């Protein structure tokens, strides 16, 4: 596995990697890798002949400097895991390489980025859209893979690709979960053992609401019950818990496929997000 740090080493390394017409899949990450990231690398290997990853804790997408400062950084272990997973190249850019002096360009996506995370983390999706566009333009992969845990992020990135025509196939990969159902996330490492065991209330509440709505239950009360379950189950705040159109992320008062339940809530000072698809049960006579 080639480890690239200097920007001028990236181009020749990529040219060599792509060689005679190989396809190249990119897995952009912020490090602190877990099995969810490794599932992206495995999927990347299945769709392309070559696989590259990036590790970059992107300052532009952190609206809270304290959140940036405490974001877990585990570079040595990350490199070992990527190598073992069969990654061909890792690029670890520095902030100065991606955002040189005088950097003044911002990619801002209207519509799909505005609600939910966009509302609670002002500027977050501008930072994501800008860095992802930069990474895709620098690496020029044929495919790029992102986890579905960040459902809204995936929708924003699809919008960027569609609007700018970078020429990369954007692929989402289903959320990888711990044995108890908690979505894998680099932020889980910040939870105390007590809060970690309680954090499973998040997927549990989503599944209960999803079951209720899928069986024809009213949306509003199902969402209220799920929020109450989070607050009584150890979460301190629920930023949102909503039923949305899977593509536009617009809220739904009545079920309409394709739809998802999305949520963001904090426990022990750690903000977690999750989402699940919801399908309507086929009911005889409907
Ligand atoms: O999902 C992430 O880890 C980040 O938001 C991404 C896509 C690597 C951009 O920094």
mmCIF file of C-alpha atoms and ligand atoms in Angstrom:
data_model
loop_
_atom_site.group_PDB
_atom_site.id
_atom_site.type_symbol
_atom_site.label_atom_id
_atom_site.label_comp_id
_atom_site.label_asym_id
_atom_site.label_seq_id
_atom_site.Cartn_x
_atom_site.Cartn_y
_atom_site.Cartn_z
ATOM 1 C CA UNK A 1 0.000 0.000 0.000
ATOM 2 C CA UNK A 2 1.407 3.383 -0.989
ATOM 3 C CA UNK A 3 1.143 6.099 1.638
ATOM 4 C CA UNK A 4 1.077 9.548 0.060
ATOM 5 C CA UNK A 5 1.509 12.724 2.052
ATOM 6 C CA UNK A 6 3.101 15.199 -0.365
ATOM 7 C CA UNK A 7 0.712 16.625 -2.949
ATOM 8 C CA UNK A 8 3.276 16.390 -5.770
ATOM 9 C CA UNK A 9 3.650 12.638 -5.115
ATOM 10 C CA UNK A 10 -0.084 12.044 -5.581
ATOM 11 C CA UNK A 11 -0.394 12.471 -9.353
ATOM 12 C CA UNK A 12 2.430 10.080 -10.383
ATOM 13 C CA UNK A 13 1.297 7.513 -7.813
ATOM 14 C CA UNK A 14 -2.267 7.642 -9.149
ATOM 15 C CA UNK A 15 -1.080 7.460 -12.762
ATOM 16 C CA UNK A 16 0.934 4.364 -11.937
ATOM 17 C CA UNK A 17 -1.974 2.846 -10.021
ATOM 18 C CA UNK A 18 -4.478 3.355 -12.809
ATOM 19 C CA UNK A 19 -1.928 1.919 -15.230
ATOM 20 C CA UNK A 20 -3.538 0.346 -18.232
ATOM 21 C CA UNK A 21 -7.133 1.352 -17.862
ATOM 22 C CA UNK A 22 -7.819 0.075 -14.352
ATOM 23 C CA UNK A 23 -10.890 1.367 -12.571
ATOM 24 C CA UNK A 24 -10.241 3.156 -9.280
ATOM 25 C CA UNK A 25 -12.631 3.390 -6.336
ATOM 26 C CA UNK A 26 -12.057 6.024 -3.663
ATOM 27 C CA UNK A 27 -13.091 5.724 -0.020
ATOM 28 C CA UNK A 28 -12.853 9.198 1.558
ATOM 29 C CA UNK A 29 -12.608 9.052 5.374
ATOM 30 C CA UNK A 30 -11.748 11.182 8.366
ATOM 31 C CA UNK A 31 -9.832 8.280 9.935
ATOM 32 C CA UNK A 32 -10.652 6.606 13.269
ATOM 33 C CA UNK A 33 -11.576 3.696 11.050
ATOM 34 C CA UNK A 34 -14.044 0.997 12.104
ATOM 35 C CA UNK A 35 -15.621 -1.985 10.396
ATOM 36 C CA UNK A 36 -18.070 0.329 8.587
ATOM 37 C CA UNK A 37 -15.140 1.933 6.753
ATOM 38 C CA UNK A 38 -13.641 -1.478 6.015
ATOM 39 C CA UNK A 39 -16.968 -2.551 4.500
ATOM 40 C CA UNK A 40 -16.604 0.447 2.158
ATOM 41 C CA UNK A 41 -13.113 -0.722 1.192
ATOM 42 C CA UNK A 42 -14.435 -4.260 0.570
ATOM 43 C CA UNK A 43 -17.217 -2.848 -1.613
ATOM 44 C CA UNK A 44 -14.666 -0.638 -3.404
ATOM 45 C CA UNK A 45 -12.623 -3.755 -4.198
ATOM 46 C CA UNK A 46 -15.735 -5.406 -5.602
ATOM 47 C CA UNK A 47 -16.585 -2.531 -7.964
ATOM 48 C CA UNK A 48 -13.116 -1.471 -9.139
ATOM 49 C CA UNK A 49 -9.745 -3.007 -9.842
ATOM 50 C CA UNK A 50 -7.871 -0.477 -7.673
ATOM 51 C CA UNK A 51 -8.779 1.093 -4.339
ATOM 52 C CA UNK A 52 -7.600 4.345 -2.789
ATOM 53 C CA UNK A 53 -8.610 5.917 0.522
ATOM 54 C CA UNK A 54 -8.104 9.348 2.008
ATOM 55 C CA UNK A 55 -7.708 10.206 5.671
ATOM 56 C CA UNK A 56 -8.384 13.867 6.384
ATOM 57 C CA UNK A 57 -10.116 15.377 9.396
ATOM 58 C CA UNK A 58 -11.684 18.215 7.463
ATOM 59 C CA UNK A 59 -11.736 21.422 9.564
ATOM 60 C CA UNK A 60 -14.242 23.047 7.180
ATOM 61 C CA UNK A 61 -17.043 20.675 8.130
ATOM 62 C CA UNK A 62 -16.805 21.160 11.918
ATOM 63 C CA UNK A 63 -19.052 23.963 13.062
ATOM 64 C CA UNK A 64 -17.827 23.482 16.655
ATOM 65 C CA UNK A 65 -14.042 23.831 17.255
ATOM 66 C CA UNK A 66 -14.313 21.645 20.394
ATOM 67 C CA UNK A 67 -15.810 18.858 18.274
ATOM 68 C CA UNK A 68 -12.881 19.156 15.842
ATOM 69 C CA UNK A 69 -10.324 19.109 18.657
ATOM 70 C CA UNK A 70 -11.657 15.948 20.226
ATOM 71 C CA UNK A 71 -12.387 14.055 17.001
ATOM 72 C CA UNK A 72 -10.565 10.706 17.429
ATOM 73 C CA UNK A 73 -7.261 10.424 15.547
ATOM 74 C CA UNK A 74 -5.761 6.944 15.157
ATOM 75 C CA UNK A 75 -3.519 7.238 12.113
ATOM 76 C CA UNK A 76 -1.170 4.313 12.724
ATOM 77 C CA UNK A 77 -3.988 1.849 13.375
ATOM 78 C CA UNK A 78 -5.953 3.260 10.404
ATOM 79 C CA UNK A 79 -3.056 2.661 8.011
ATOM 80 C CA UNK A 80 -2.633 -0.904 9.274
ATOM 81 C CA UNK A 81 -6.345 -1.604 8.830
ATOM 82 C CA UNK A 82 -6.413 -0.161 5.301
ATOM 83 C CA UNK A 83 -3.367 -2.190 4.309
ATOM 84 C CA UNK A 84 -4.895 -5.387 5.723
ATOM 85 C CA UNK A 85 -8.145 -4.623 3.866
ATOM 86 C CA UNK A 86 -6.239 -4.541 0.560
ATOM 87 C CA UNK A 87 -6.250 -0.804 -0.108
ATOM 88 C CA UNK A 88 -3.696 0.128 -2.807
ATOM 89 C CA UNK A 89 -3.056 3.767 -1.896
ATOM 90 C CA UNK A 90 -3.806 6.127 0.979
ATOM 91 C CA UNK A 91 -3.555 9.874 0.693
ATOM 92 C CA UNK A 92 -3.258 11.894 3.891
ATOM 93 C CA UNK A 93 -3.499 15.537 2.837
ATOM 94 C CA UNK A 94 -2.799 18.381 5.242
ATOM 95 C CA UNK A 95 -5.204 21.320 5.683
ATOM 96 C CA UNK A 96 -2.611 23.573 3.993
ATOM 97 C CA UNK A 97 -2.525 21.304 0.925
ATOM 98 C CA UNK A 98 -6.288 21.307 0.489
ATOM 99 C CA UNK A 99 -6.881 24.880 1.644
ATOM 100 C CA UNK A 100 -3.804 26.894 0.647
ATOM 101 C CA UNK A 101 -3.402 30.523 1.684
ATOM 102 C CA UNK A 102 -6.141 32.636 0.192
ATOM 103 C CA UNK A 103 -8.493 29.696 -0.350
ATOM 104 C CA UNK A 104 -11.862 31.347 -0.957
ATOM 105 C CA UNK A 105 -14.047 28.842 -2.773
ATOM 106 C CA UNK A 106 -17.067 27.305 -1.135
ATOM 107 C CA UNK A 107 -19.432 24.725 -2.543
ATOM 108 C CA UNK A 108 -22.880 25.255 -1.112
ATOM 109 C CA UNK A 109 -25.760 22.941 -1.964
ATOM 110 C CA UNK A 110 -29.280 24.322 -1.714
ATOM 111 C CA UNK A 111 -32.351 22.239 -0.922
ATOM 112 C CA UNK A 112 -31.271 18.824 0.219
ATOM 113 C CA UNK A 113 -28.632 20.200 2.629
ATOM 114 C CA UNK A 114 -30.823 22.796 4.329
ATOM 115 C CA UNK A 115 -32.815 20.862 6.910
ATOM 116 C CA UNK A 116 -31.744 18.443 9.682
ATOM 117 C CA UNK A 117 -27.932 18.357 9.893
ATOM 118 C CA UNK A 118 -27.795 21.545 7.842
ATOM 119 C CA UNK A 119 -29.965 23.345 10.374
ATOM 120 C CA UNK A 120 -28.216 21.988 13.454
ATOM 121 C CA UNK A 121 -24.660 22.231 12.124
ATOM 122 C CA UNK A 122 -24.479 25.487 10.126
ATOM 123 C CA UNK A 123 -21.796 25.315 7.437
ATOM 124 C CA UNK A 124 -21.280 21.571 7.891
ATOM 125 C CA UNK A 125 -22.473 20.545 4.432
ATOM 126 C CA UNK A 126 -20.589 23.380 2.727
ATOM 127 C CA UNK A 127 -17.464 21.882 4.300
ATOM 128 C CA UNK A 128 -18.397 18.353 3.227
ATOM 129 C CA UNK A 129 -19.330 19.378 -0.330
ATOM 130 C CA UNK A 130 -16.175 21.462 -0.742
ATOM 131 C CA UNK A 131 -13.771 18.823 0.544
ATOM 132 C CA UNK A 132 -15.425 15.941 -1.311
ATOM 133 C CA UNK A 133 -15.315 17.899 -4.585
ATOM 134 C CA UNK A 134 -11.629 18.666 -3.947
ATOM 135 C CA UNK A 135 -10.786 15.044 -3.140
ATOM 136 C CA UNK A 136 -12.660 13.738 -6.190
ATOM 137 C CA UNK A 137 -10.992 16.279 -8.478
ATOM 138 C CA UNK A 138 -7.540 15.468 -7.108
ATOM 139 C CA UNK A 139 -7.895 11.673 -7.237
ATOM 140 C CA UNK A 140 -10.236 11.396 -10.251
ATOM 141 C CA UNK A 141 -11.590 7.970 -9.275
ATOM 142 C CA UNK A 142 -14.167 6.109 -11.346
ATOM 143 C CA UNK A 143 -16.214 5.359 -8.206
ATOM 144 C CA UNK A 144 -16.466 6.863 -4.713
ATOM 145 C CA UNK A 145 -18.075 5.152 -1.731
ATOM 146 C CA UNK A 146 -19.863 6.649 1.265
ATOM 147 C CA UNK A 147 -21.749 5.064 4.170
ATOM 148 C CA UNK A 148 -25.531 5.348 4.331
ATOM 149 C CA UNK A 149 -25.338 6.185 8.045
ATOM 150 C CA UNK A 150 -24.828 9.787 6.887
ATOM 151 C CA UNK A 151 -27.884 9.598 4.639
ATOM 152 C CA UNK A 152 -28.220 13.336 4.164
ATOM 153 C CA UNK A 153 -24.488 13.660 3.434
ATOM 154 C CA UNK A 154 -24.845 11.012 0.730
ATOM 155 C CA UNK A 155 -27.750 12.961 -0.813
ATOM 156 C CA UNK A 156 -25.672 16.170 -0.740
ATOM 157 C CA UNK A 157 -22.685 14.444 -2.377
ATOM 158 C CA UNK A 158 -24.926 12.936 -5.085
ATOM 159 C CA UNK A 159 -26.239 16.455 -5.753
ATOM 160 C CA UNK A 160 -22.689 17.866 -6.034
ATOM 161 C CA UNK A 161 -21.702 15.138 -8.505
ATOM 162 C CA UNK A 162 -24.883 15.592 -10.551
ATOM 163 C CA UNK A 163 -24.537 19.393 -10.632
ATOM 164 C CA UNK A 164 -20.797 19.663 -11.241
ATOM 165 C CA UNK A 165 -20.503 16.591 -13.465
ATOM 166 C CA UNK A 166 -17.212 15.489 -11.948
ATOM 167 C CA UNK A 167 -17.658 12.115 -13.646
ATOM 168 C CA UNK A 168 -17.512 9.815 -10.624
ATOM 169 C CA UNK A 169 -20.068 7.142 -9.797
ATOM 170 C CA UNK A 170 -21.226 7.792 -6.231
ATOM 171 C CA UNK A 171 -22.117 4.615 -4.341
ATOM 172 C CA UNK A 172 -23.793 4.351 -0.936
ATOM 173 C CA UNK A 173 -23.155 1.384 1.333
ATOM 174 C CA UNK A 174 -25.624 0.147 3.975
ATOM 175 C CA UNK A 175 -24.867 1.101 7.568
ATOM 176 C CA UNK A 176 -22.740 -1.417 9.428
ATOM 177 C CA UNK A 177 -23.966 -2.010 12.986
ATOM 178 C CA UNK A 178 -22.533 -3.310 16.241
ATOM 179 C CA UNK A 179 -23.980 -6.592 17.548
ATOM 180 C CA UNK A 180 -26.599 -4.694 19.595
ATOM 181 C CA UNK A 181 -27.696 -2.587 16.594
ATOM 182 C CA UNK A 182 -25.837 0.694 17.264
ATOM 183 C CA UNK A 183 -24.592 2.152 13.966
ATOM 184 C CA UNK A 184 -20.789 2.047 13.772
ATOM 185 C CA UNK A 185 -19.349 5.534 14.053
ATOM 186 C CA UNK A 186 -15.965 7.001 14.915
ATOM 187 C CA UNK A 187 -17.794 9.023 17.564
ATOM 188 C CA UNK A 188 -18.847 5.873 19.459
ATOM 189 C CA UNK A 189 -15.294 5.767 20.850
ATOM 190 C CA UNK A 190 -16.084 8.963 22.782
ATOM 191 C CA UNK A 191 -18.912 7.285 24.763
ATOM 192 C CA UNK A 192 -18.340 6.047 28.332
ATOM 193 C CA UNK A 193 -19.161 2.327 28.789
ATOM 194 C CA UNK A 194 -22.389 3.312 30.559
ATOM 195 C CA UNK A 195 -23.518 5.691 27.807
ATOM 196 C CA UNK A 196 -22.385 3.259 25.122
ATOM 197 C CA UNK A 197 -24.717 0.577 26.473
ATOM 198 C CA UNK A 198 -27.588 3.092 26.559
ATOM 199 C CA UNK A 199 -26.878 4.445 23.058
ATOM 200 C CA UNK A 200 -28.616 1.427 21.530
ATOM 201 C CA UNK A 201 -31.851 3.235 22.419
ATOM 202 C CA UNK A 202 -31.335 5.199 19.166
ATOM 203 C CA UNK A 203 -31.695 2.320 16.652
ATOM 204 C CA UNK A 204 -34.270 0.698 18.949
ATOM 205 C CA UNK A 205 -36.461 3.823 18.888
ATOM 206 C CA UNK A 206 -36.095 4.147 15.098
ATOM 207 C CA UNK A 207 -37.070 0.521 14.550
ATOM 208 C CA UNK A 208 -40.094 0.795 16.859
ATOM 209 C CA UNK A 209 -41.310 3.908 15.019
ATOM 210 C CA UNK A 210 -40.558 2.321 11.634
ATOM 211 C CA UNK A 211 -42.576 -0.750 12.552
ATOM 212 C CA UNK A 212 -45.493 1.339 13.741
ATOM 213 C CA UNK A 213 -45.523 3.554 10.632
ATOM 214 C CA UNK A 214 -44.972 0.576 8.307
ATOM 215 C CA UNK A 215 -48.011 -1.117 9.838
ATOM 216 C CA UNK A 216 -50.172 1.934 9.123
ATOM 217 C CA UNK A 217 -49.803 3.833 12.437
ATOM 218 C CA UNK A 218 -50.033 7.635 12.468
ATOM 219 C CA UNK A 219 -46.659 9.305 11.838
ATOM 220 C CA UNK A 220 -46.773 12.141 14.429
ATOM 221 C CA UNK A 221 -47.520 9.996 17.498
ATOM 222 C CA UNK A 222 -45.005 7.341 16.389
ATOM 223 C CA UNK A 223 -42.272 10.012 16.171
ATOM 224 C CA UNK A 224 -43.270 11.479 19.546
ATOM 225 C CA UNK A 225 -43.099 8.044 21.185
ATOM 226 C CA UNK A 226 -39.650 7.456 19.677
ATOM 227 C CA UNK A 227 -38.371 10.833 20.963
ATOM 228 C CA UNK A 228 -39.768 10.120 24.422
ATOM 229 C CA UNK A 229 -38.089 6.693 24.394
ATOM 230 C CA UNK A 230 -34.729 8.348 23.640
ATOM 231 C CA UNK A 231 -35.096 10.911 26.417
ATOM 232 C CA UNK A 232 -36.173 8.317 28.967
ATOM 233 C CA UNK A 233 -33.475 5.936 27.717
ATOM 234 C CA UNK A 234 -30.510 8.187 28.570
ATOM 235 C CA UNK A 235 -30.282 10.685 25.690
ATOM 236 C CA UNK A 236 -30.137 14.304 26.843
ATOM 237 C CA UNK A 237 -31.369 15.988 23.639
ATOM 238 C CA UNK A 238 -33.008 14.980 20.377
ATOM 239 C CA UNK A 239 -32.113 17.439 17.604
ATOM 240 C CA UNK A 240 -34.579 15.808 15.219
ATOM 241 C CA UNK A 241 -36.356 12.539 14.629
ATOM 242 C CA UNK A 242 -38.356 12.649 11.416
ATOM 243 C CA UNK A 243 -39.890 10.663 8.598
ATOM 244 C CA UNK A 244 -38.526 11.993 5.314
ATOM 245 C CA UNK A 245 -38.643 11.396 1.597
ATOM 246 C CA UNK A 246 -35.487 9.319 0.970
ATOM 247 C CA UNK A 247 -34.363 11.461 -1.980
ATOM 248 C CA UNK A 248 -35.396 15.035 -1.185
ATOM 249 C CA UNK A 249 -35.094 14.722 2.631
ATOM 250 C CA UNK A 250 -38.349 16.693 2.892
ATOM 251 C CA UNK A 251 -40.435 15.723 5.948
ATOM 252 C CA UNK A 252 -43.452 13.480 5.444
ATOM 253 C CA UNK A 253 -46.589 13.777 7.522
ATOM 254 C CA UNK A 254 -48.033 10.703 5.850
ATOM 255 C CA UNK A 255 -46.014 7.700 4.714
ATOM 256 C CA UNK A 256 -44.938 7.652 1.059
ATOM 257 C CA UNK A 257 -42.242 5.372 -0.316
ATOM 258 C CA UNK A 258 -39.294 5.641 -0.637
ATOM 259 C CA UNK A 259 -38.963 7.026 2.879
ATOM 260 C CA UNK A 260 -36.585 6.933 5.821
ATOM 261 C CA UNK A 261 -36.596 7.707 9.488
ATOM 262 C CA UNK A 262 -33.656 9.948 10.355
ATOM 263 C CA UNK A 263 -32.497 11.092 13.785
ATOM 264 C CA UNK A 264 -29.781 12.995 15.619
ATOM 265 C CA UNK A 265 -29.566 12.884 19.402
ATOM 266 C CA UNK A 266 -26.944 13.408 22.091
ATOM 267 C CA UNK A 267 -25.918 11.144 24.921
ATOM 268 C CA UNK A 268 -23.101 11.869 27.367
ATOM 269 C CA UNK A 269 -22.151 14.932 25.301
ATOM 270 C CA UNK A 270 -21.728 12.843 22.136
ATOM 271 C CA UNK A 271 -24.007 13.569 19.197
ATOM 272 C CA UNK A 272 -25.053 10.463 17.259
ATOM 273 C CA UNK A 273 -26.970 10.189 13.998
ATOM 274 C CA UNK A 274 -28.768 7.227 12.484
ATOM 275 C CA UNK A 275 -31.429 6.407 9.899
ATOM 276 C CA UNK A 276 -33.380 3.412 8.631
ATOM 277 C CA UNK A 277 -35.565 2.736 5.587
ATOM 278 C CA UNK A 278 -39.303 2.363 6.210
ATOM 279 C CA UNK A 279 -41.555 0.272 4.018
ATOM 280 C CA UNK A 280 -45.320 -0.060 4.171
ATOM 281 C CA UNK A 281 -46.511 -3.517 5.036
ATOM 282 C CA UNK A 282 -48.746 -4.946 2.341
ATOM 283 C CA UNK A 283 -52.175 -5.012 3.918
ATOM 284 C CA UNK A 284 -54.900 -7.202 2.467
ATOM 285 C CA UNK A 285 -57.772 -5.115 1.116
ATOM 286 C CA UNK A 286 -55.772 -1.873 0.928
HETATM 287 O O1 LIG B 1 -18.192 10.902 6.204
HETATM 288 C C1 LIG B 1 -17.045 11.356 6.412
HETATM 289 O O2 LIG B 1 -16.176 10.708 7.004
HETATM 290 C C2 LIG B 1 -16.711 12.759 5.925
HETATM 291 O O3 LIG B 1 -17.794 13.611 6.024
HETATM 292 C C3 LIG B 1 -16.125 12.776 4.506
HETATM 293 C C4 LIG B 1 -17.127 12.289 3.473
HETATM 294 C C5 LIG B 1 -14.866 11.910 4.445
HETATM 295 C C6 LIG B 1 -15.739 14.205 4.110
HETATM 296 O O4 LIG B 1 -14.809 14.740 5.001
#
